Structure formats: structure tokens, C-alpha cells
Coordinates of C-alpha atoms and ligand atoms in Angstrom, one line a residue:
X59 CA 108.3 -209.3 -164.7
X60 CA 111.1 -209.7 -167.4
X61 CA 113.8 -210.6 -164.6
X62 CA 111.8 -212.9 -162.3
X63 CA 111.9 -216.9 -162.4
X64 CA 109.5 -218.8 -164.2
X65 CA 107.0 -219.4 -162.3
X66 CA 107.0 -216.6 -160.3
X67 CA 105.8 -214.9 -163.8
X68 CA 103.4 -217.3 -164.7
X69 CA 101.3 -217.6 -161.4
X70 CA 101.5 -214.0 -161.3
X71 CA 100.7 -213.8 -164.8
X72 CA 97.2 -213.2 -165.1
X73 CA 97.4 -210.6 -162.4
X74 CA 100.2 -208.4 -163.4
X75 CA 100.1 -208.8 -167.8
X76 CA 96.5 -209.2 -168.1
X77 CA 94.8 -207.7 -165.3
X78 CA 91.9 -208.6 -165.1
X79 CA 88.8 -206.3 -164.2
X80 CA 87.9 -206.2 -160.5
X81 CA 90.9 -206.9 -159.1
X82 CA 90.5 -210.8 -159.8
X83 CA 93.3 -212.6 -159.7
X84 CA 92.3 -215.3 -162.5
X85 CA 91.4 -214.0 -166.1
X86 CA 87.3 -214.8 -166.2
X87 CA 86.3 -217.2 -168.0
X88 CA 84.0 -215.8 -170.7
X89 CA 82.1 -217.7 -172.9
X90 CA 80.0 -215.6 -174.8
X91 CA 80.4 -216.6 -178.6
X92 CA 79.4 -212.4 -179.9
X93 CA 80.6 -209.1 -178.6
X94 CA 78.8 -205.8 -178.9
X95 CA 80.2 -202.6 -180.3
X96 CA 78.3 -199.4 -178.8
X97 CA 79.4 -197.7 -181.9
X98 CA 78.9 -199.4 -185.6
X99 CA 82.2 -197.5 -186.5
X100 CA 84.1 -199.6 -183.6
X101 CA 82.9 -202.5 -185.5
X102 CA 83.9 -201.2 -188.9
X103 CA 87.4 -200.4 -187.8
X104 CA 87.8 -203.9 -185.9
X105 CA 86.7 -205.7 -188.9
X106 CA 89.6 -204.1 -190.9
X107 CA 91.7 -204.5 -188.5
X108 CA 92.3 -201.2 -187.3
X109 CA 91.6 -201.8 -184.2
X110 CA 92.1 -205.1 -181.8
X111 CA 89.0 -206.4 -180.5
X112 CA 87.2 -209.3 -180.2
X113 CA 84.5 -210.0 -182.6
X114 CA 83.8 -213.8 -182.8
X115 CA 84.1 -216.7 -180.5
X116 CA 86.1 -218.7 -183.2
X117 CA 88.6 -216.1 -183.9
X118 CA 89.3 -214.7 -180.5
X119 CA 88.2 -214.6 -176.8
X120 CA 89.2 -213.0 -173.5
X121 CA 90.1 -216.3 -172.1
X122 CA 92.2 -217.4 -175.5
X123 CA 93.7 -214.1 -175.6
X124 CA 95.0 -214.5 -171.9
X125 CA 96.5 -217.5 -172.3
X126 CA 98.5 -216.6 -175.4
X127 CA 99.6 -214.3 -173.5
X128 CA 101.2 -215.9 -170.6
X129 CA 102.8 -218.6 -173.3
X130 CA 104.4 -215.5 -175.2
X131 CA 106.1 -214.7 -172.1
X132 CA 107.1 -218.1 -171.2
X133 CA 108.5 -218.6 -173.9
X134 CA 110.3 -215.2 -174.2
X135 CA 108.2 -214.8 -177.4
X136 CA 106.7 -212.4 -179.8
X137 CA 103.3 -213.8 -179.8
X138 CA 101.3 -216.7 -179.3
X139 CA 98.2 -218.3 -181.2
X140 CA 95.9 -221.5 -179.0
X141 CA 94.1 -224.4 -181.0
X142 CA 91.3 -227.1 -179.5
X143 CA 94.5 -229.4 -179.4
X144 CA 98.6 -229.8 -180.3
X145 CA 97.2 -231.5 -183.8
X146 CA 95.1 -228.7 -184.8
X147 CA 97.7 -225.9 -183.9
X148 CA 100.3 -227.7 -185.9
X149 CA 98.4 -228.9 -188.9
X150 CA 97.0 -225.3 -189.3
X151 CA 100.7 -223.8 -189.2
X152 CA 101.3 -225.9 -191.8
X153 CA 98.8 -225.4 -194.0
X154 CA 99.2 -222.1 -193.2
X155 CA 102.7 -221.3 -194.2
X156 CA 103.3 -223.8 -197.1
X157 CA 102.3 -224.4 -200.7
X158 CA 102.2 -227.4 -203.1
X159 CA 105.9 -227.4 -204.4
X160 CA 107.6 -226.5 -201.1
X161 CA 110.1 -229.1 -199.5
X162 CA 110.2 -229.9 -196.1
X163 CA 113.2 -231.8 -193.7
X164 CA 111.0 -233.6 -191.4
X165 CA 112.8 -235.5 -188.2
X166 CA 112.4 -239.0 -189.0
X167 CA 111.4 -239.6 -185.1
X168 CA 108.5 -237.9 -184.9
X169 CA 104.5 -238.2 -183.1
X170 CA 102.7 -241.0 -184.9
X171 CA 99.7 -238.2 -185.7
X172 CA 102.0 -235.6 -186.7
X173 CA 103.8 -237.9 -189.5
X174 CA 100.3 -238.9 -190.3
X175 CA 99.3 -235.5 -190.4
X176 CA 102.4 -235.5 -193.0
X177 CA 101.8 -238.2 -195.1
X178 CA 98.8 -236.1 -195.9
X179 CA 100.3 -233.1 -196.8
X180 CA 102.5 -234.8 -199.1
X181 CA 99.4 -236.2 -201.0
X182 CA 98.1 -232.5 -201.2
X183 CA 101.8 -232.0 -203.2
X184 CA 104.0 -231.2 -200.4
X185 CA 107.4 -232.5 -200.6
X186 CA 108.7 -234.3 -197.8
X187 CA 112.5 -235.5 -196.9
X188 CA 112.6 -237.9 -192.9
X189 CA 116.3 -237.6 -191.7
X190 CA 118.2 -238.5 -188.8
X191 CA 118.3 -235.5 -186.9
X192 CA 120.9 -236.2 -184.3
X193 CA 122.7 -235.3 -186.6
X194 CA 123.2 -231.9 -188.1
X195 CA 125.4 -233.2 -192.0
X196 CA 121.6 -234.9 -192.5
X197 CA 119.2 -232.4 -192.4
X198 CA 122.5 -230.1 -194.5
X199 CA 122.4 -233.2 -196.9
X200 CA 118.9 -233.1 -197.5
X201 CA 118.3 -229.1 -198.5
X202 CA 117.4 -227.9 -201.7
X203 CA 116.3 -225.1 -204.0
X204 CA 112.7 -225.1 -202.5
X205 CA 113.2 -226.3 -199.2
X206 CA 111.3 -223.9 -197.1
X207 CA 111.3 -225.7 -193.6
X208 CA 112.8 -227.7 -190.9
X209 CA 110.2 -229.5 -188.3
X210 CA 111.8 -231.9 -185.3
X211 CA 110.5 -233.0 -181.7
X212 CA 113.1 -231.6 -179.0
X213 CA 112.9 -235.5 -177.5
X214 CA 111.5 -238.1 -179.6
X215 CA 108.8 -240.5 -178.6
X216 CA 109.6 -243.3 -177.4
X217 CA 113.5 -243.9 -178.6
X218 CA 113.9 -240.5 -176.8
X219 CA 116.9 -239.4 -179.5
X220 CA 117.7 -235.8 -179.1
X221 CA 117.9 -233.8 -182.0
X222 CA 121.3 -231.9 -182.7
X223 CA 119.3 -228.9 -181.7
X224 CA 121.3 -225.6 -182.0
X225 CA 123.4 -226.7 -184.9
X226 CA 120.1 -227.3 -187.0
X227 CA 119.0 -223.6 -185.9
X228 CA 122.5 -222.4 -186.8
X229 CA 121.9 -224.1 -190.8
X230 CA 118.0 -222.7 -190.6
X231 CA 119.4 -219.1 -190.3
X232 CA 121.9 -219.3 -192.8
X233 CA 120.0 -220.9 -195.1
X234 CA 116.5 -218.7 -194.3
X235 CA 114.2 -221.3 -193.5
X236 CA 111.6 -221.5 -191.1
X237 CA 112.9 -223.4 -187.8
X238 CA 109.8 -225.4 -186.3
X239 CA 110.4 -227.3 -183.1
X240 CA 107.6 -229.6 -181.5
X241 CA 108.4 -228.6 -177.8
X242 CA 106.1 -230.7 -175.8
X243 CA 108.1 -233.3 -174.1
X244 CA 110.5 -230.2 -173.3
X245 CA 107.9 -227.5 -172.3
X246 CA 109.7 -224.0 -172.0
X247 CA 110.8 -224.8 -168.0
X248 CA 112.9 -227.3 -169.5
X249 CA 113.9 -225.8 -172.6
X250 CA 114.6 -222.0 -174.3
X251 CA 114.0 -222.6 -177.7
X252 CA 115.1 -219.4 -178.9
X253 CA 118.4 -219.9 -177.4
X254 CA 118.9 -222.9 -180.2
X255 CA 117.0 -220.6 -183.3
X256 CA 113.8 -221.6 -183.2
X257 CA 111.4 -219.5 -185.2
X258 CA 108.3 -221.2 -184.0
X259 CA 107.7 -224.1 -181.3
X260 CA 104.3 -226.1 -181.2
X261 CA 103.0 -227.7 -178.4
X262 CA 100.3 -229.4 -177.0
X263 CA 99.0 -228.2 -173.9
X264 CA 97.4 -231.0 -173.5
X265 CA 100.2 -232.6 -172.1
X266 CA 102.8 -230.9 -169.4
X267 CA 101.1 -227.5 -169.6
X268 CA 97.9 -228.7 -168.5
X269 CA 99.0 -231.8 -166.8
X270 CA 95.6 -232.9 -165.6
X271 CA 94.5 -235.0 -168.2
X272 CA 90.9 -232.7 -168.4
X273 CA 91.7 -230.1 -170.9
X274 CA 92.7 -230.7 -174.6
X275 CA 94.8 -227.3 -176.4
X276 CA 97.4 -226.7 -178.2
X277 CA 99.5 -223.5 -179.0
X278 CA 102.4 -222.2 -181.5
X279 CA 104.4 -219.4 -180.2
X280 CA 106.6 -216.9 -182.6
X281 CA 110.1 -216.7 -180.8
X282 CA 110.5 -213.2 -183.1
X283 CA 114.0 -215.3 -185.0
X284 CA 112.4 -215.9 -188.1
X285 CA 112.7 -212.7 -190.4
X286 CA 109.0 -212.9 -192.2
X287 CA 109.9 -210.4 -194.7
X288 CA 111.7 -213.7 -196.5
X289 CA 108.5 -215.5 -196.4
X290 CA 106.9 -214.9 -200.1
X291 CA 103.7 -216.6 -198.8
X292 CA 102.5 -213.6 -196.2
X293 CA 99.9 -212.5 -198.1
X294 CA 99.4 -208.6 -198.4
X295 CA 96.6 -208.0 -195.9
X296 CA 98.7 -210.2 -193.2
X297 CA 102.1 -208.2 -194.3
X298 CA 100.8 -205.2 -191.4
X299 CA 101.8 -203.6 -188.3
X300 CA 104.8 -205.7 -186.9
X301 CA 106.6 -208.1 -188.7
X302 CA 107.4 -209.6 -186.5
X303 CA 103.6 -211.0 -186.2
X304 CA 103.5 -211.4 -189.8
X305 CA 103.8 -215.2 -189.6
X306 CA 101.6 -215.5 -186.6
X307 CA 98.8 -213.4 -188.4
X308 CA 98.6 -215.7 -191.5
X309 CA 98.2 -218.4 -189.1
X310 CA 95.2 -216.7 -187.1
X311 CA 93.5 -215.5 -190.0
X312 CA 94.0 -218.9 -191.9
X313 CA 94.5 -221.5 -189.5
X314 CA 92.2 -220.6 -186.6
X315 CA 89.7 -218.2 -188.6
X316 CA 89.3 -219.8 -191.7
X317 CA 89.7 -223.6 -190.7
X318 CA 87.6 -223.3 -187.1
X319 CA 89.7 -225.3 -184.8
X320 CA 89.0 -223.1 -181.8
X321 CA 90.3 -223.6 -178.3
X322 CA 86.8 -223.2 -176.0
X323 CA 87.0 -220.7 -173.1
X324 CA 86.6 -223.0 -170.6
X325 CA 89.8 -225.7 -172.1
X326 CA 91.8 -222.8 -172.0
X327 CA 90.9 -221.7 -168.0
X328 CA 91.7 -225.5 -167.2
X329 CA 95.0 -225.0 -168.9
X330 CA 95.9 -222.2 -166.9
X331 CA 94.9 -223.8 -163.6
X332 CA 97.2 -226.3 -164.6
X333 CA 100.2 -224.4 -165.8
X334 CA 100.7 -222.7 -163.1
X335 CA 102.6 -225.7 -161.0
X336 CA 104.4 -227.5 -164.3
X337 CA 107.8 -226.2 -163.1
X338 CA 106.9 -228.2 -159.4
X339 CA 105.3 -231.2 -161.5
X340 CA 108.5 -231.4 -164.0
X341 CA 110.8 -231.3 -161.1
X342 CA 109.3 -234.4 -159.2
X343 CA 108.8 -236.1 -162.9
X344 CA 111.9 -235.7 -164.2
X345 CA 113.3 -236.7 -160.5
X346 CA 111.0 -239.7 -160.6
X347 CA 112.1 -240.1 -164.6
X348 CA 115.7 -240.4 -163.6
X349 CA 115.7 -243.0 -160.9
X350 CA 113.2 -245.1 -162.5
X351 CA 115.2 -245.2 -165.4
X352 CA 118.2 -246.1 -163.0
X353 CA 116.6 -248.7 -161.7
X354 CA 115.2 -250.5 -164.8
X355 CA 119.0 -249.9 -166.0
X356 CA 120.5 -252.5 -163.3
X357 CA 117.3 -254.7 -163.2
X358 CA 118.2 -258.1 -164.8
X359 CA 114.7 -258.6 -166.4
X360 CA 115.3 -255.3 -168.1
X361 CA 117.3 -255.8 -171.5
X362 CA 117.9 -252.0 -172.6
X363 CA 116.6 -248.2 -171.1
X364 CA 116.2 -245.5 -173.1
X365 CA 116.4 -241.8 -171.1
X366 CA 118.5 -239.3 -172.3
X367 CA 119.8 -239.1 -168.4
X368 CA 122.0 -242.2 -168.5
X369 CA 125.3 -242.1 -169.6
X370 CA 124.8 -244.3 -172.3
X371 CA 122.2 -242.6 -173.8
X372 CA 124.1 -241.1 -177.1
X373 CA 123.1 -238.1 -176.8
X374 CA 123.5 -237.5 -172.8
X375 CA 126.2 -234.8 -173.1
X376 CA 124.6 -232.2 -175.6
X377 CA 120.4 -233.1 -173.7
X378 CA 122.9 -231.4 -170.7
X379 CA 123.7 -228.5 -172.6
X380 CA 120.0 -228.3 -173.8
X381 CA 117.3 -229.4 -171.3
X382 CA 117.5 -227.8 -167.2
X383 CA 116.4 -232.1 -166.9
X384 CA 115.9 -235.0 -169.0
X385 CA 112.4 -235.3 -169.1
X386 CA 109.4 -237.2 -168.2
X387 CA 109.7 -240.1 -171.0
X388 CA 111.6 -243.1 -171.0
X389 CA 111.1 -246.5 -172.6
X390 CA 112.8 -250.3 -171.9
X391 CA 112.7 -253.6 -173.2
X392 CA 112.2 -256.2 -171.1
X393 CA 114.2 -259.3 -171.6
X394 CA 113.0 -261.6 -174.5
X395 CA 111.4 -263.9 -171.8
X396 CA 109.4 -261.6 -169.8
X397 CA 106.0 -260.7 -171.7
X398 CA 105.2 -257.1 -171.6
X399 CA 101.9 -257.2 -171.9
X400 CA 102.0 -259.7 -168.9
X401 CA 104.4 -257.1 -166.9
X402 CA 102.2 -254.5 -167.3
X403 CA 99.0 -255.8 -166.2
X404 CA 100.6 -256.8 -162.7
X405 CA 102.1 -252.8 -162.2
X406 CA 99.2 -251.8 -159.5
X407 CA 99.9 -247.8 -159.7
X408 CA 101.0 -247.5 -162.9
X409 CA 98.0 -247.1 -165.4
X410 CA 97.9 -249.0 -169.0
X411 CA 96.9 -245.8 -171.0
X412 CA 98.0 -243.8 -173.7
X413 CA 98.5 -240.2 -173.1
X414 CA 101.7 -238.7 -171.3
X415 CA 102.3 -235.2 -169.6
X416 CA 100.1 -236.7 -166.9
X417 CA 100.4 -236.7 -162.7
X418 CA 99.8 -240.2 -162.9
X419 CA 102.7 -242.5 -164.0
X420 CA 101.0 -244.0 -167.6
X421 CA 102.7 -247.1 -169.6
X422 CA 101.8 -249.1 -173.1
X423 CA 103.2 -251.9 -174.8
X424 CA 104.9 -249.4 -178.2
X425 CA 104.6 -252.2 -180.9
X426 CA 101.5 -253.2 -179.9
X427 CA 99.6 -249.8 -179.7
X428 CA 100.6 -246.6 -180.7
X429 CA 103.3 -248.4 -183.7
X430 CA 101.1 -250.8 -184.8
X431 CA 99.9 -248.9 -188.4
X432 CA 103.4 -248.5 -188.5
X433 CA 104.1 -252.4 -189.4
X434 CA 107.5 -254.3 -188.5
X435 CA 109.2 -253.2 -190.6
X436 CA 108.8 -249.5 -190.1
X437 CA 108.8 -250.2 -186.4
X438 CA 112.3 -252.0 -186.5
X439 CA 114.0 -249.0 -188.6
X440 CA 112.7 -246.8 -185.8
X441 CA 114.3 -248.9 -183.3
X442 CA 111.0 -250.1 -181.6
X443 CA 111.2 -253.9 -180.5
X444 CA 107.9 -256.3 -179.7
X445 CA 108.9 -256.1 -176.0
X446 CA 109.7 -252.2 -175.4
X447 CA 107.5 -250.2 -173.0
X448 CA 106.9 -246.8 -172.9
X449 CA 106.2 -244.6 -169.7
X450 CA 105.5 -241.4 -169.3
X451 CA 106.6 -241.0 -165.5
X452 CA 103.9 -238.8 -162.9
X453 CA 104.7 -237.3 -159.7
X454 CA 103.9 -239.7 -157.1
X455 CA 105.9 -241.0 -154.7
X456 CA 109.5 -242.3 -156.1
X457 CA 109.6 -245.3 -153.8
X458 CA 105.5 -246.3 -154.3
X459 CA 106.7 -246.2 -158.4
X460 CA 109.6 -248.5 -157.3
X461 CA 107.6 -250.8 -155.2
X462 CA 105.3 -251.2 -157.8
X463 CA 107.9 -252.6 -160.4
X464 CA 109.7 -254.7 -157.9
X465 CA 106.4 -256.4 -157.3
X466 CA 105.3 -256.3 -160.8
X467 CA 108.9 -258.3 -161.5
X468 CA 108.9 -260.4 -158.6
X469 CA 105.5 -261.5 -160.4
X470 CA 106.9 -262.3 -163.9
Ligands
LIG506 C1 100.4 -235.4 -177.9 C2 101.3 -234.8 -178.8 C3 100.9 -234.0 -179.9 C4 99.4 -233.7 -180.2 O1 98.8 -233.1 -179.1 P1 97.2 -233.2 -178.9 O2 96.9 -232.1 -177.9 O3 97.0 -234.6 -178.3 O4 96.5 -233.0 -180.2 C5 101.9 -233.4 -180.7 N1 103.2 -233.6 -180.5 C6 103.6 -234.4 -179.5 C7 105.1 -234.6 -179.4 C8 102.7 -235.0 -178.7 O5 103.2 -235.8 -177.7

């Protein structure tokens, strides 16, 4: 399986790394909450872990377990632990790996939750610096004593700056901390993010893994960089067997264990189902991604595009090097005479919804939505204007999409 293509692997992945009983071709789903040991002593020795085995519904299942592993080998991993949802897989590494006193570089483009999520940590004593980082000299700048971490998106939402990716791995490794990279606008078809030194990359599945809209999950994945041996924090019971699961066992036992948010059985089946045609649905995304954005680019009611695939996007050579395409996610402001929220409710196809990752073609009004705790002034240091849109781009049709804005303009 090591050798073949990516999906090849995954839709072959239940069948060949799992194998399910009977011959099916589709891990079951089970649902059952308890499992029975025959013999008290298999129980004993599971218990202390001794032995794998599934105990309890909120710590592991057959259908969990499946899907971590088929993300392990997507992402060329070590190991893989699933949440209900990208928020609860990434607030529970966190809590999981960090103490009052530690610093933290944060990207200063991040998901509205996730810098939420942030602002709490810091009130439970975390220290938090927000750089720039496109640019490698900031995140240097801002490392100190007892900076443990480094946390970015691959793509940020809804700018779409790029984040100056492998350098930022290269500093992480010489300066031992713990690489985390936010991979879901860049799921591993479009991105190897152990080629750049990632030690762990969070996603939600939610979004391009699942693609449906129907199933909410989230996942982190050990890329076996980090050395956990430099990690003070692994307490001794979790510092067993590999070490290279060292990190990912503190996060199972404290994150999912201890803190309950589980993904259920039948989330995780959905997720599967879906995954196995993201590499077909990125392809006609990104497609559909790239001459939408072309178009809105030379469209006179358009006043700026943002999509790492044009040339004047500034960081279009090096999201080359990184990304097999530019993504799903682009944003524009329409000129200061056209109303967006106008605009938007003559598009006929494309859906006013929050949410991206989707089939369907989905678009907001930023300012007005998901930046609007934010405040202007926040909003205008992040480069979001009161007439930007942002779409996350589906896989219909490319000339229905295009029809739809020409009449939607034609309109305003
Ligand atoms: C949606 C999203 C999340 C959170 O995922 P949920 O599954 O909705 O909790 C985290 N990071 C990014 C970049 C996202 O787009």
C-alpha cells in the first residue's frame, strides 16, 4: 500500500489496513457504547494498558479506530486521534500538551473559533505572541526562553496568505518546539505536511474530508517529527511503548478520555463515505477555484481577488512549491458601489451560508458575519474590508458557477 497513489490507498483502505470481518469491504459501523471481556484478566490487562482493546465508547471504538487509521496513512503518519469536530480535536491538543507559563507563536490569520479558543487559553495563563507568518524573521523574532509551540493555518481564511511553511518547520526543529499546522483548507491530497516539519497537523473533517456537509469530526495526526522525549510534560504513564506515540497518548488519555469530546460511530462512517472521493472533489474545486477567481480578477465590478493561484497573489510562487493546487477558498471585494449583501442575494446557485469544504459553492458577506465580534478595527488590520466576500468554491459545473455571477452582476 506504501507505493500506490492516494486514493487508491484510501478507498482501498478499509479493506486492505483494517480488514474488516466477513470480507466486508467497509469497516461496520458499531455502536455499542461497552465491550465484553470473556476473561476478567483481559480486562485487567487492557485497563493497564497492557493490552489494546476497546473498553469504552468515549475512549475508543471500532469505527474511530478505523478511521484514525486511514488518516495515519494519508498523512504518512505515526498515528492518528478523531474528536466530535476540528474545535474539540484542537482545543484538547492544547490543553493537552501545554501548561500555564508556556509561550506560544500563534499565526496572526487564524479561524475566528480557534483564536477564540485562544483568547481563552491565555486567560487560563497561557502566553500568547500573533505574528505575521509569511514570514519566517517574525515567528524567529518572537521566540523565547519558554516558548514551547508554533500553531498556523496552511491557507488563511479569508485573506488566503500562505504561511512561509517549511522555513518555520526548519526554526521549530532547531529550536525543539512543537510544529502544529491547521491543515484543513489544504487536506493531505493537497499538501505533505511532513515534507515542511510538521509535528502534528489538525483538521476538521468536517470540511474537505467529509465534504457532505452531514457529518461533524475532527482529527490530529502525529507526523512521527517531533522528538517527545524533549516534551517535559508527557507524564510518566503516557512516556510507554513507542515514543513516537508519546504525544498522541497524552492527548487520548487527556483530551478525548478525560475531557469526553468523542467522535460517534456513525459521524465517523459518514466521514469515510466521504473521504474516499476528496482527491476527485479537490480537483474540480480547485479547477472551479482557479477560473472563478480569473474571472472575478478581470470583472470591472470586482475591485480586488484574493487566491493564492494568481500571479499577484504574494505568495503565488512558494503556495507552488507547497500545495499540488491552490485550494478551494478565495475572497473579492466588489467595487465600493456594488452592495455585497445585494450581490449575493441575486447569485441563484451559489448558497449564502457559512461553512466551506462543501460540494456546493457557499458565500458570506466577511465583515458582516463571521468578523463581526472582531470590530473594525481588528477587521481592517486583518485586511478585511465592508465589501469583501468570501467563497468556498464546490464542484458543480464551472460554466453554471460563471453564469450565475454574470447574471448576478448584470443585476447590480
Ligand atoms: C472549520 C474549521 C475548524 C473547526 O472545525 P469544526 O469541525 O467546524 O469544529 C478549524 N480550523 C479551520 C481552518 C476551519 O476552517
Amino acid at each position: 500500500m506504501k507505493n500506490k497513489g492516494f486514493t487508491t490507498r484510501l478507498v482501498h483502505a478499509d479493506r486492505l489496513i483494517n480488514q474488516p470481518a466477513h470480507g466486508a469491504v467497509h469497516e461496520p459501523t458499531t455502536n455499542s457504547v461497552l465491550f465484553e471481556f470473556k476473561d476478567v484478566a483481559d480486562l485487567v490487562s487492557a485497563f493497564q494498558g497492557k493490552k489494546a482493546a476497546h473498553m469504552y465508547g468515549r475512549s475508543s471504538s471500532g469505527s474511530a479506530a478505523a478511521l484514525q487509521n486511514i488518516l495515519t496513512n494519508m498523512e504518512q503518519g505515526v498515528g492518528a486521534v478523531t474528536f466530535s469536530t476540528g474545535m474539540a480535536a484542537i482545543s484538547a491538543t492544547f490543553i493537552s500538551l501545554f501548561r500555564a507559563g508556556d509561550h506560544l507563536i500563534v499565526s496572526h490569520f487564524l479561524f475566528g473559533n480557534s483564536r477564540n479558543f485562544l483568547d481563552t487559553f491565555r486567560e487560563l495563563g497561557i502566553e500568547i505572541t500573533y505574528v505575521d507568518v509569511t514570514d519566517v524573521a517574525n515567528v524567529k523574532a518572537a521566540v523565547k526562553e519558554n516558548t514551547k509551540g508554533v500553531f498556523l493555518e496552511t491557507i488563511a481564511n479569508p485573506v488566503t496568505q500562505v504561511a512561509d511553511l517549511a522555513a518555520i518547520g526548519q526554526l521549530c526543529a532547531e529550536q525543539g518546539l512543537i510544529y502544529m499546522i491547521d491543515t484543513t483548507m489544504t487536506p493531505s491530497y493537497l499538501f505533505d505536511a511532513k515534507s515542511v516539519g510538521a509535528s502534528l497537523t489538525l483538521a476538521s473533517l468536517t470540511k474537505y474530508y467529509a465534504g457532505h456537509g452531514n457529518a461533524l469530526g475532527g482529527v490530529v495526526v502525529d507526523t512521527g517529527v517531533y522528538d517527545w522525549t524533549k516534551h517535559e510534560y508527557i507524564d510518566a504513564r503516557y512516556r510507554v511503548a513507542d515514543v513516537n506515540l508519546w504525544g498522541l497518548t497524552q492527548i487520548r488519555k487527556k483530551g478525548l478520555r478525560d475531557m469526553g469530546a468523542t467522535l460517534a460511530p456513525e459521524a465517523a462512517h459518514a466521514i469515510s463515505v466521504g473521504m474516499e472521493t476528496m482527491a476527485l472533489r479537490l480537483e474540480r474545486t480547485c479547477h472551479n477555484a482557479m477560473q472563478l477567481a480569473s474571472y472575478l480578477h478581470n470583472h470591472p465590478k470586482v475591485a480586488k481577488v484574493n487566491y493564492p493561484g494568481l500571479s499577484d497573489h504574494p505568495q503565488h510562487f512558494i503556495s507552488r512549491e507547497y500545495f499540488k493546487h491552490y485550494g478551494g477558498i478565495l475572497s473579492f471585494d466588489l467595487q465600493a458601489d456594488v452592495d455585497c449583501l445585494a450581490f449575493l442575494n441575486e447569485l441563484e446557485l451559489v448558497l449564502a451560508a457559512t461553512h466551506l469544504g462543501d460540494t456546493r459553492t457557499l458565500a458570506l458577506p466577511v465583515a458582516q458575519t463571521i468578523y463581526y465580534d472582531n470590530g473594525a478595527e481588528q477587521r481592517k488590520t486583518m485586511g478585511i474590508s465592508d465589501n469583501m466576500i468570501r467563497m468556498s468554491v464546490g464542484i458543480e459545473d464551472t460554466d453554471d458557477l460563471i453564469a450565475d455571477f454574470e447574471q448576478a452582476f448584470a443585476k447590480v
